[in-house]
Coordinates of C-alpha atoms in Angstrom, one line a residue:
X1 CA 86.1 66.6 123.8
X2 CA 88.6 66.7 126.7
X3 CA 91.5 66.5 124.3
X4 CA 90.2 69.5 122.3
X5 CA 89.7 71.5 125.6
X6 CA 93.3 70.7 126.7
X7 CA 94.6 71.7 123.3
X8 CA 92.7 75.0 123.4
X9 CA 94.2 75.7 126.9
X10 CA 97.7 75.0 125.5
X11 CA 97.3 77.5 122.6
X12 CA 98.6 81.0 123.3
X13 CA 96.3 83.9 123.5
X14 CA 95.7 85.8 120.3
X15 CA 97.6 89.0 119.6
X16 CA 94.4 91.0 119.8
X17 CA 94.1 90.1 123.5
X18 CA 97.2 92.2 124.3
X19 CA 95.2 95.4 123.3
X20 CA 91.9 94.4 124.9
X21 CA 91.2 95.9 128.4
X22 CA 90.6 93.6 131.3
X23 CA 87.3 95.2 132.2
X24 CA 85.0 98.1 131.1
X25 CA 82.7 99.9 133.5
X26 CA 79.9 101.6 131.6
X27 CA 78.2 104.8 132.7
X28 CA 75.7 107.1 131.1
X29 CA 78.2 109.6 129.8
X30 CA 81.6 108.0 130.5
X31 CA 83.5 104.7 130.6
X32 CA 86.2 103.3 132.9
X33 CA 88.5 101.3 130.7
X34 CA 90.9 98.8 132.3
X35 CA 90.5 100.2 135.8
X36 CA 92.5 103.4 135.4
X37 CA 91.4 105.2 132.3
X38 CA 88.2 107.3 132.3
X39 CA 86.9 108.3 128.9
X40 CA 84.0 110.4 127.6
X41 CA 83.0 110.7 123.9
X42 CA 81.3 113.5 122.0
X43 CA 79.8 113.9 118.5
X44 CA 80.1 117.2 116.7
X45 CA 76.7 118.3 115.5
X46 CA 77.2 122.0 114.7
X47 CA 79.9 123.4 112.4
X48 CA 81.0 126.9 111.3
X49 CA 79.8 128.3 108.0
X50 CA 83.3 129.0 106.7
X51 CA 86.6 127.2 107.6
X52 CA 90.2 127.6 106.7
X53 CA 93.0 125.2 106.0
X54 CA 94.0 123.2 109.2
X55 CA 91.0 124.5 111.2
X56 CA 90.9 121.3 113.3
X57 CA 94.6 121.6 114.3
X58 CA 93.8 123.3 117.7
X59 CA 92.1 120.1 118.8
X60 CA 95.2 118.1 118.1
X61 CA 97.5 120.5 120.0
X62 CA 95.3 120.3 123.1
X63 CA 97.7 119.6 126.0
X64 CA 95.6 116.7 127.4
X65 CA 94.8 113.4 125.7
X66 CA 92.1 113.7 123.1
X67 CA 91.3 111.3 120.3
X68 CA 89.9 113.0 117.2
X69 CA 88.2 110.6 114.7
X70 CA 87.0 111.5 111.2
X71 CA 84.6 109.1 109.4
X72 CA 84.1 109.9 105.7
X73 CA 81.7 108.4 103.3
X74 CA 81.6 109.6 99.7
X75 CA 78.2 110.4 98.0
X76 CA 77.9 109.5 94.4
X77 CA 77.1 112.5 92.1
X78 CA 73.6 111.3 91.1
X79 CA 72.5 110.9 94.8
X80 CA 74.2 114.2 95.6
X81 CA 72.3 116.1 92.9
X82 CA 68.9 114.6 94.0
X83 CA 69.5 115.5 97.7
X84 CA 70.6 119.1 96.8
X85 CA 67.4 119.6 94.7
X86 CA 65.2 118.4 97.6
X87 CA 67.1 120.6 100.0
X88 CA 66.8 123.6 97.7
X89 CA 63.0 122.9 97.3
X90 CA 62.6 122.9 101.1
X91 CA 64.5 126.1 101.6
X92 CA 62.7 127.9 98.8
X93 CA 59.3 126.7 100.0
X94 CA 60.1 128.0 103.5
X95 CA 61.2 131.4 102.2
X96 CA 58.1 131.8 100.1
X97 CA 55.8 130.8 102.9
X98 CA 57.5 133.3 105.2
X99 CA 57.2 136.1 102.5
X100 CA 53.5 135.3 101.9
X101 CA 52.7 135.6 105.6
X102 CA 54.5 139.0 105.8
X103 CA 57.1 137.8 108.3
X104 CA 60.7 138.8 108.5
X105 CA 63.1 136.5 106.7
X106 CA 65.3 134.3 108.8
X107 CA 69.0 135.2 108.2
X108 CA 70.1 131.7 108.9
X109 CA 67.7 130.3 106.2
X110 CA 68.9 133.0 103.8
X111 CA 72.5 132.0 104.3
X112 CA 71.7 128.3 104.0
X113 CA 69.9 128.9 100.8
X114 CA 72.8 130.8 99.3
X115 CA 75.2 128.1 100.3
X116 CA 73.0 125.4 98.8
X117 CA 72.7 127.2 95.5
X118 CA 76.5 127.7 95.3
X119 CA 77.2 124.1 96.2
X120 CA 74.7 122.7 93.7
X121 CA 76.4 124.8 90.9
X122 CA 79.8 123.5 91.8
X123 CA 78.7 119.9 92.0
X124 CA 77.0 120.2 88.6
X125 CA 80.1 121.7 87.0
X126 CA 82.3 118.9 88.5
X127 CA 84.3 121.3 90.7
X128 CA 83.7 119.2 93.8
X129 CA 81.9 116.3 95.4
X130 CA 79.8 115.7 98.4
X131 CA 80.8 113.6 101.4
X132 CA 79.2 112.5 104.7
X133 CA 81.5 113.4 107.5
X134 CA 81.3 112.3 111.1
X135 CA 83.5 114.0 113.6
X136 CA 83.9 112.5 117.1
X137 CA 86.1 113.3 120.1
X138 CA 87.1 111.1 123.0
X139 CA 88.6 112.7 126.2
X140 CA 90.8 110.7 128.5
X141 CA 91.7 111.3 132.2
X142 CA 93.0 109.4 135.2
X143 CA 90.1 110.0 137.5
X144 CA 86.4 110.9 137.2
X145 CA 87.0 114.3 138.7
X146 CA 89.8 115.0 136.3
X147 CA 87.6 113.8 133.4
X148 CA 85.0 116.4 134.3
X149 CA 87.6 119.1 134.1
X150 CA 89.0 117.9 130.8
X151 CA 85.6 117.6 129.3
X152 CA 84.7 121.2 130.2
X153 CA 88.0 122.4 128.7
X154 CA 87.6 120.4 125.5
X155 CA 84.0 121.6 125.0
X156 CA 85.1 125.2 125.5
X157 CA 87.9 124.7 122.9
X158 CA 85.3 123.2 120.5
X159 CA 83.0 126.2 121.1
X160 CA 85.8 128.6 120.3
X161 CA 86.0 126.8 116.9
X162 CA 82.2 127.2 116.5
X163 CA 81.8 123.5 117.0
X164 CA 78.9 122.1 118.9
X165 CA 80.0 119.0 120.9
X166 CA 77.2 116.8 122.2
X167 CA 78.0 114.0 124.6
X168 CA 77.1 110.5 123.4
X169 CA 74.7 109.9 126.4
X170 CA 73.8 106.3 126.9
X171 CA 76.0 105.4 124.0
X172 CA 79.3 105.8 125.7
X173 CA 80.6 102.4 124.5
X174 CA 79.6 103.2 120.9
X175 CA 81.3 106.6 121.1
X176 CA 84.5 105.1 122.5
X177 CA 84.6 102.4 119.8
X178 CA 83.9 105.0 117.1
X179 CA 87.1 106.8 118.0
X180 CA 89.3 103.7 118.0
X181 CA 91.3 103.0 114.9
X182 CA 88.9 100.4 113.7
X183 CA 87.0 102.3 111.0
X184 CA 83.6 101.7 112.7
X185 CA 81.1 104.5 113.1
X186 CA 78.6 103.3 115.7
X187 CA 77.1 106.7 116.4
X188 CA 76.1 107.7 112.9
X189 CA 75.8 111.5 113.5
X190 CA 77.1 112.9 110.2
X191 CA 77.0 116.1 108.2
X192 CA 77.3 116.7 104.5
X193 CA 80.6 118.3 103.4
X194 CA 81.9 119.3 100.0
X195 CA 85.5 118.7 98.8
X196 CA 86.9 122.1 99.8
X197 CA 85.5 121.9 103.4
X198 CA 86.6 118.3 103.8
X199 CA 90.2 119.0 102.6
X200 CA 90.5 121.9 105.0
X201 CA 89.6 119.6 107.9
X202 CA 92.9 117.7 107.6
X203 CA 95.6 119.2 109.8
X204 CA 98.1 120.0 107.1
X205 CA 99.5 123.0 108.8
X206 CA 101.1 123.6 112.2
X207 CA 99.4 126.3 114.3
X208 CA 102.8 127.2 115.8
X209 CA 103.9 128.5 112.3
X210 CA 101.0 130.8 111.2
X211 CA 100.6 131.4 107.4
X212 CA 101.9 134.7 106.1
X213 CA 98.3 135.7 105.3
X214 CA 96.0 134.6 108.2
X215 CA 92.9 135.5 106.2
X216 CA 93.8 133.3 103.3
X217 CA 91.9 130.0 102.9
X218 CA 94.3 128.6 100.3
X219 CA 96.2 125.4 100.7
X220 CA 99.4 125.7 102.7
X221 CA 102.5 126.3 100.6
X222 CA 106.1 125.6 101.2
X223 CA 108.0 122.4 102.1
X224 CA 106.9 119.6 104.4
X225 CA 109.5 119.3 107.1
X226 CA 107.8 116.6 109.1
X227 CA 105.3 116.2 111.9
X228 CA 104.7 118.3 114.9
X229 CA 106.0 116.6 118.1
X230 CA 103.4 118.4 120.2
X231 CA 100.5 117.1 118.1
X232 CA 99.7 115.0 115.1
X233 CA 99.8 118.0 112.7
X234 CA 102.2 118.3 109.9
X235 CA 104.8 121.1 109.7
X236 CA 104.9 123.1 106.5
X237 CA 107.2 126.0 106.1
X238 CA 107.6 128.4 103.1
X239 CA 110.8 130.4 103.3
X240 CA 109.9 132.3 100.2
X241 CA 107.0 134.0 102.0
X242 CA 109.2 135.5 104.7
X243 CA 111.0 138.9 104.8
X244 CA 114.2 137.2 103.5
X245 CA 114.8 133.7 102.1
X246 CA 117.9 132.8 104.1
X247 CA 118.2 130.0 106.6
X248 CA 120.7 128.2 108.8
X249 CA 120.8 124.6 110.0
X250 CA 122.8 124.1 113.2
X251 CA 123.4 120.7 114.9
X252 CA 126.2 118.5 116.3
X253 CA 127.7 115.8 114.1
X254 CA 125.2 113.0 113.5
X255 CA 122.1 115.0 114.3
X256 CA 120.8 114.9 110.8
X257 CA 121.8 118.2 109.2
X258 CA 122.6 116.9 105.7
X259 CA 119.6 114.6 105.8
X260 CA 117.2 117.4 106.5
X261 CA 118.9 119.7 104.0
X262 CA 118.7 117.1 101.2
X263 CA 115.1 116.5 102.1
X264 CA 114.3 120.2 101.7
X265 CA 116.2 120.3 98.4
X266 CA 114.3 117.4 97.0
X267 CA 110.9 118.8 97.9
X268 CA 111.9 122.3 96.8
X269 CA 112.6 120.9 93.3
X270 CA 108.9 120.0 93.1
X271 CA 108.0 123.7 93.4
X272 CA 110.4 124.7 90.6
X273 CA 113.1 126.1 92.7
X274 CA 116.6 126.2 91.1
X275 CA 119.2 124.9 93.6
X276 CA 122.9 125.1 93.8
X277 CA 124.8 123.0 96.4
X278 CA 128.4 123.3 97.7
X279 CA 129.1 119.8 98.9
X280 CA 132.4 119.3 100.8
X281 CA 131.9 115.6 101.4
X282 CA 130.3 114.3 98.2
X283 CA 127.0 113.6 100.0
X284 CA 124.7 115.0 97.3
X285 CA 126.1 113.1 94.2
X286 CA 123.5 110.3 94.3
X287 CA 120.7 112.8 94.7
X288 CA 121.9 114.9 91.7
X289 CA 122.2 111.8 89.5
X290 CA 118.7 110.6 90.5
X291 CA 116.9 113.8 89.6
X292 CA 119.0 114.6 86.5
X293 CA 121.0 117.4 88.0
X294 CA 124.5 118.7 87.1
X295 CA 127.5 117.3 89.0
X296 CA 130.7 119.4 89.0
X297 CA 133.6 117.4 90.5
X298 CA 136.2 119.9 91.6
X299 CA 139.6 118.3 92.2
X300 CA 139.1 115.7 89.5
X301 CA 141.6 115.6 86.6
X302 CA 141.0 118.2 83.9
X303 CA 138.5 120.2 86.0
X304 CA 139.7 123.9 86.3
X305 CA 138.3 127.1 87.7
X306 CA 139.7 130.5 86.6
X307 CA 139.2 133.2 89.2
X308 CA 139.9 135.9 86.6
X309 CA 136.8 135.1 84.5
X310 CA 134.5 138.1 84.0
X311 CA 130.8 137.7 84.8
X312 CA 129.3 137.5 81.3
X313 CA 125.6 136.5 81.0
X314 CA 123.8 135.2 77.9
X315 CA 120.3 136.4 77.5
X316 CA 117.4 134.4 75.9
X317 CA 117.9 136.3 72.6
X318 CA 121.6 135.2 72.4
X319 CA 123.0 138.6 73.4
X320 CA 125.8 138.6 76.1
X321 CA 125.7 141.2 78.8
X322 CA 127.7 142.1 81.9
X323 CA 127.5 144.6 84.8
X324 CA 128.8 148.1 84.0
X325 CA 131.5 147.7 86.6
X326 CA 132.3 144.0 85.9
X327 CA 136.1 144.6 85.5
X328 CA 136.3 146.6 88.7
X329 CA 134.4 144.1 90.7
X330 CA 136.6 141.2 89.4
X331 CA 139.7 143.2 90.4
X332 CA 138.4 143.7 93.9
X333 CA 137.3 140.0 94.1
X334 CA 140.9 138.9 93.4
X335 CA 141.9 140.6 96.7
X336 CA 139.5 138.2 98.5
X337 CA 140.8 135.3 96.5
X338 CA 144.4 135.8 97.5
X339 CA 143.4 136.5 101.1
X340 CA 141.6 133.1 101.3
X341 CA 144.5 131.4 99.4
X342 CA 147.1 132.7 101.9
X343 CA 144.8 132.4 105.0
X344 CA 145.4 136.0 106.0
X345 CA 144.7 139.5 104.9
X346 CA 147.1 141.3 102.6
X347 CA 149.2 144.2 103.8
X348 CA 148.7 147.7 102.3
X349 CA 151.7 147.5 100.1
X350 CA 150.7 144.0 98.8
X351 CA 147.2 145.3 98.0
X352 CA 148.5 148.2 96.1
X353 CA 150.9 146.0 94.1
X354 CA 148.1 143.4 93.4
X355 CA 145.8 146.1 92.2
X356 CA 148.2 147.4 89.6
X357 CA 149.2 143.9 88.6
X358 CA 145.6 142.8 88.0
X359 CA 145.0 145.8 85.7
X360 CA 148.2 145.1 83.8
X361 CA 147.4 141.4 83.4
X362 CA 144.0 142.1 81.9
X363 CA 145.5 144.7 79.5
X364 CA 148.1 142.1 78.4
X365 CA 145.1 139.8 77.5
X366 CA 143.5 142.6 75.5
X367 CA 140.8 143.3 78.2
X368 CA 140.3 147.0 79.0
X369 CA 137.6 149.3 80.4
X370 CA 135.8 149.0 77.0
X371 CA 133.0 146.4 77.5
X372 CA 133.5 145.2 73.9
X373 CA 136.8 143.6 75.0
X374 CA 135.3 141.6 77.9
X375 CA 134.3 138.6 75.8
X376 CA 138.0 137.8 75.1
X377 CA 139.8 134.9 76.7
X378 CA 140.5 135.9 80.4
X379 CA 144.0 135.5 81.7
X380 CA 144.9 132.8 84.2
X381 CA 146.2 133.0 87.8
X382 CA 149.7 132.0 86.4
X383 CA 149.6 135.1 84.2
X384 CA 148.9 137.3 87.3
X385 CA 151.8 135.6 89.1
X386 CA 154.1 136.3 86.1
X387 CA 153.0 140.0 86.1
X388 CA 153.7 140.3 89.8
X389 CA 157.2 138.7 89.4
X390 CA 158.1 141.3 86.6
X391 CA 157.1 144.4 88.7
X392 CA 159.4 146.3 91.0
X393 CA 157.1 147.9 93.5
X394 CA 157.2 146.7 97.2
X395 CA 155.3 143.5 97.9
X396 CA 155.0 142.3 94.2
X397 CA 157.8 139.7 94.4
X398 CA 156.5 138.5 97.7
X399 CA 153.0 137.9 96.3
X400 CA 154.5 136.1 93.3
X401 CA 156.4 133.8 95.5
X402 CA 153.4 133.0 97.7
X403 CA 151.4 132.3 94.5
X404 CA 153.9 129.8 93.2
X405 CA 152.4 126.7 94.9
X406 CA 149.0 127.5 93.2
X407 CA 150.3 128.3 89.8
X408 CA 153.2 125.8 89.2
X409 CA 153.4 123.7 92.4
X410 CA 151.4 121.0 94.1
X411 CA 148.1 123.0 94.2
X412 CA 148.2 124.2 90.6
X413 CA 145.8 121.7 89.1
X414 CA 142.6 123.7 90.0
X415 CA 143.9 126.8 88.3
X416 CA 145.9 125.3 85.4
X417 CA 143.5 126.3 82.7
X418 CA 140.3 128.1 81.7
X419 CA 137.1 127.3 83.5
X420 CA 136.0 123.9 82.1
X421 CA 132.3 123.9 83.1
X422 CA 129.5 126.3 83.0
X423 CA 127.1 124.7 85.5
X424 CA 123.4 125.1 84.6
X425 CA 120.3 123.2 85.5
X426 CA 117.6 122.8 88.1
X427 CA 120.1 121.2 90.5
X428 CA 123.8 121.8 90.4
X429 CA 126.1 120.1 92.9
X430 CA 129.7 121.3 93.3
X431 CA 131.7 118.5 95.0
X432 CA 134.8 119.6 96.9
X433 CA 135.7 116.3 98.5
X434 CA 138.7 115.5 96.2
X435 CA 140.2 119.0 96.8
X436 CA 143.2 119.1 99.2
X437 CA 142.3 120.5 102.6
X438 CA 144.4 123.6 101.7
X439 CA 142.2 124.3 98.7
X440 CA 138.8 123.7 100.2
X441 CA 138.3 127.2 101.5
X442 CA 139.2 128.7 98.1
X443 CA 137.2 126.0 96.3
X444 CA 134.2 127.0 98.4
X445 CA 134.7 130.7 97.6
X446 CA 135.1 130.2 93.9
X447 CA 132.1 128.0 93.8
X448 CA 130.0 130.6 95.6
X449 CA 131.3 133.2 93.1
X450 CA 130.2 130.9 90.2
X451 CA 126.8 130.4 91.8
X452 CA 126.4 134.1 92.4
X453 CA 126.9 134.7 88.7
X454 CA 124.0 132.4 88.0
X455 CA 121.8 134.0 90.7
X456 CA 122.5 137.6 89.6
X457 CA 121.7 136.8 86.0
X458 CA 118.8 139.2 85.2
X459 CA 117.6 137.0 82.3
X460 CA 116.5 134.3 84.8
X461 CA 113.4 135.0 86.9
X462 CA 112.8 132.1 89.3
X463 CA 113.4 131.4 93.0
X464 CA 116.9 130.0 93.6
X465 CA 118.4 128.4 96.7
X466 CA 122.1 128.3 97.4
X467 CA 123.1 125.6 99.9
X468 CA 126.5 125.7 101.6
X469 CA 127.1 122.5 103.6
X470 CA 129.8 122.6 106.3
X471 CA 129.9 126.4 106.2
X472 CA 132.8 126.5 108.7
X473 CA 135.2 125.9 105.8
X474 CA 134.5 129.4 104.5
X475 CA 133.9 131.0 107.8
X476 CA 137.4 130.0 109.0
X477 CA 138.9 133.0 107.0
X478 CA 137.9 136.6 107.4
X479 CA 137.7 137.3 103.7
X480 CA 135.5 134.2 103.1
X481 CA 133.2 135.1 106.0
X482 CA 132.8 138.6 104.7
X483 CA 131.9 137.4 101.2
X484 CA 129.3 135.0 102.7
X485 CA 127.8 137.9 104.7
X486 CA 127.6 140.1 101.7
X487 CA 125.9 137.3 99.8
X488 CA 123.4 136.8 102.6
X489 CA 122.4 140.5 102.5
X490 CA 122.1 140.7 98.7
X491 CA 120.4 137.4 98.0
X492 CA 116.8 138.6 98.7
X493 CA 117.0 141.2 95.9
X494 CA 117.8 138.5 93.4
X495 CA 114.9 136.2 94.6
X496 CA 117.4 133.9 96.1
X497 CA 117.9 132.3 99.5
X498 CA 121.1 131.2 101.2
X499 CA 120.9 128.0 103.3
X500 CA 123.9 127.3 105.6
X501 CA 124.5 124.1 107.5
X502 CA 127.4 123.6 110.0
X503 CA 128.4 121.6 113.0
X504 CA 131.0 124.0 114.3
X505 CA 128.4 126.1 116.0
X506 CA 130.5 127.8 118.6
X507 CA 133.0 129.1 116.0
X508 CA 130.0 130.3 114.0
X509 CA 128.4 132.1 116.9
X510 CA 131.5 133.7 118.2
X511 CA 132.4 135.3 114.9
X512 CA 130.8 138.8 114.5
X513 CA 130.2 138.0 110.8
X514 CA 128.7 134.6 111.8
X515 CA 126.2 136.4 114.1
X516 CA 125.4 138.9 111.3
X517 CA 124.7 136.0 108.9
X518 CA 122.3 134.5 111.4
X519 CA 120.6 137.9 111.9
X520 CA 120.0 137.9 108.1
X521 CA 118.4 134.4 108.2
X522 CA 114.6 134.4 108.7
X523 CA 114.5 130.6 109.1
X524 CA 116.6 128.7 111.7
X525 CA 116.6 125.0 112.3
X526 CA 118.3 123.8 115.5
X527 CA 118.9 120.0 115.8
X528 CA 120.5 118.1 118.6
X529 CA 123.1 120.2 120.4
X530 CA 126.2 119.5 122.6
X531 CA 126.0 120.6 126.3
X532 CA 129.1 122.8 125.7
X533 CA 127.3 125.0 123.2
X534 CA 123.7 125.1 124.5
X535 CA 124.2 128.2 126.7
X536 CA 125.3 130.4 123.8
X537 CA 122.7 128.9 121.5
X538 CA 120.0 129.6 124.1
X539 CA 121.1 133.2 124.5
X540 CA 121.4 133.9 120.7
X541 CA 118.1 132.3 119.8
X542 CA 116.2 133.2 123.0
X543 CA 115.3 129.6 123.9
X544 CA 113.2 128.6 126.9
X545 CA 114.4 126.1 129.5
X546 CA 112.1 123.5 127.9
X547 CA 113.6 124.1 124.5
X548 CA 117.1 123.8 125.9
X549 CA 116.3 120.4 127.4
X550 CA 114.6 119.3 124.1
X551 CA 117.7 120.2 122.0
X552 CA 120.0 118.3 124.4
X553 CA 117.9 115.1 124.4
X554 CA 116.6 115.3 120.8
X555 CA 116.8 112.1 118.7
X556 CA 118.3 112.1 115.2
X557 CA 116.1 114.1 112.9
X558 CA 114.3 116.0 115.6
X559 CA 114.7 119.7 115.8
X560 CA 113.4 123.1 116.5
X561 CA 112.1 125.2 113.5
X562 CA 112.2 128.9 114.2
X563 CA 110.6 131.5 112.0
X564 CA 110.8 134.9 113.8
X565 CA 109.3 134.5 117.2
X566 CA 107.5 131.3 116.4
X567 CA 109.1 128.0 117.4
X568 CA 107.9 124.5 116.7
X569 CA 109.5 121.1 117.6
X570 CA 109.3 118.6 114.7
X571 CA 110.5 115.2 113.5
X572 CA 111.7 115.1 110.0
X573 CA 109.7 112.7 107.8
X574 CA 110.8 111.1 104.5
X575 CA 109.2 108.5 102.3
X576 CA 111.2 105.2 101.6
X577 CA 112.2 106.5 98.2
X578 CA 113.4 109.8 99.6
X579 CA 115.2 108.1 102.4
X580 CA 117.0 105.9 99.8
X581 CA 118.2 108.9 97.9
X582 CA 119.3 111.2 100.8
X583 CA 120.6 108.8 103.4
X584 CA 124.2 108.9 104.4
X585 CA 124.1 105.8 106.6
X586 CA 127.2 103.7 106.1
X587 CA 125.2 100.5 106.5
X588 CA 122.9 101.5 103.6
X589 CA 125.7 102.9 101.4
X590 CA 127.7 99.7 101.8
X591 CA 124.9 97.6 100.2
X592 CA 124.4 99.9 97.2
X593 CA 125.0 98.4 93.7
X594 CA 128.4 99.0 92.3
X595 CA 127.0 101.4 89.7
X596 CA 125.9 103.7 92.5
X597 CA 129.0 103.5 94.7
X598 CA 131.7 106.0 94.8
X599 CA 134.0 105.9 91.7
X600 CA 136.8 108.1 93.1
X601 CA 139.2 105.1 93.6
X602 CA 141.3 103.5 91.0
X603 CA 143.0 100.1 90.8
X604 CA 146.7 100.0 91.5
X605 CA 148.7 97.1 89.9

């Protein structure tokens, strides 16, 4: 016996003892747990007649410490039908007795009878089920006086939600244990709920981002961004329900911009949104392959883009259509193309020479103002350079000489032939990583132009999202920034949204066109920021002092979601499968199978 006692003394304490309080002082309506935590528990006995989605979220956003516990027991259909029949019999009997005595009908009984009839019909048709729900609250405070103040505040909040909170008098221990994550209901004060009311009890919306229609009781739409850092509620956001569908994601390097963008892309695909991505670092290739998307590898051998292509759309019946001013628009777009290629605006004489040369180049290819000629093979950039070299007006020869590296020199591969791909699909990723740095701005511009053709196709009626990662590549040039601004203004009319992500925040904010693009974005996500940029960001986005400090100290994946005047701090949340598809962590990528690793390298003997 002594040996067994010594052995027991030598054994370490169980892991459960680490979470067990040293002492509990039990009162009639409260407990003192561990000598410094005063708690009081309540059971909800009265509920509102009608509820909306996320109606319990205000309890979770209470600034004090409050535990909210839901205990749910399903009721089998046979028992539910029997109970409903008995309840209806009681209500109808009471109504008839009241009518026989000539008394006024009780409006509460009338409402309960109507609800019981409606519920019985839905249960009989299999449109819902019945559940027993117990809702309990536990309030925490540091002192007994502070507990009384917190209890009064929580009961007032519950009353504003039409909830009747009754203290668990002389059952304070049972009430406290019921709110612990143990799955035990020792109070047993439950109410019958149907499926619709029970589903609305879960906090699937954030009260900081109100729904577009506050009167709607429908389930929240949009994309799940993560969970609210101020509560346990989830943050849903629907960009398609706002005035415009544009958005920007701003954050320093390593803050999680691409991760969050890919997460929104993946979840938007579930809703049937068509997505086009401009990917400068080849970060979206694995995601595209996993979901059966289209991958366009610019810079690879044999992949060409012709900036002189006319925007021709093919309708569902096989007919090909184009805007009435397609040729004029393409001629004007070529001015932007050359300005981005050269990195500066063209002079007046160069613009005049280019305008005449473009018209002559199309005529040489048999393309005129007659729309019937627009389906012919478009000329190439080399044909335009040859036309400029053959003309005598001022500036033509200078333009031809400046175009030489892009038509017959080191950078001619991208423009060496007709466009090789017509990207279509639910997810199209345009990779720019293998383009030389000198061609990345023009590659971004031409890809945006290709995407805009798809977006402006009148034969397709579905929401489309255009994602431009590392937007600073295009904003670095005046012509590229102007094109992006025009696209941001016109996207809403095509049921499209423009999502921009960048880490060069100061350059973005100091550009007049950059500020204009932000002004045309109804959704803004701010991730961790550098101290050098926080002052300008706080001024542009009207941030409070607390929000400034949050953005300076935010962990990876934490950010501030802004929709109009509403701000909510959140933590992005991804499942293990989603994390595997969207992560850009070098440690994870290094352990991928060879079939999933980058194939852009070749063996050199």
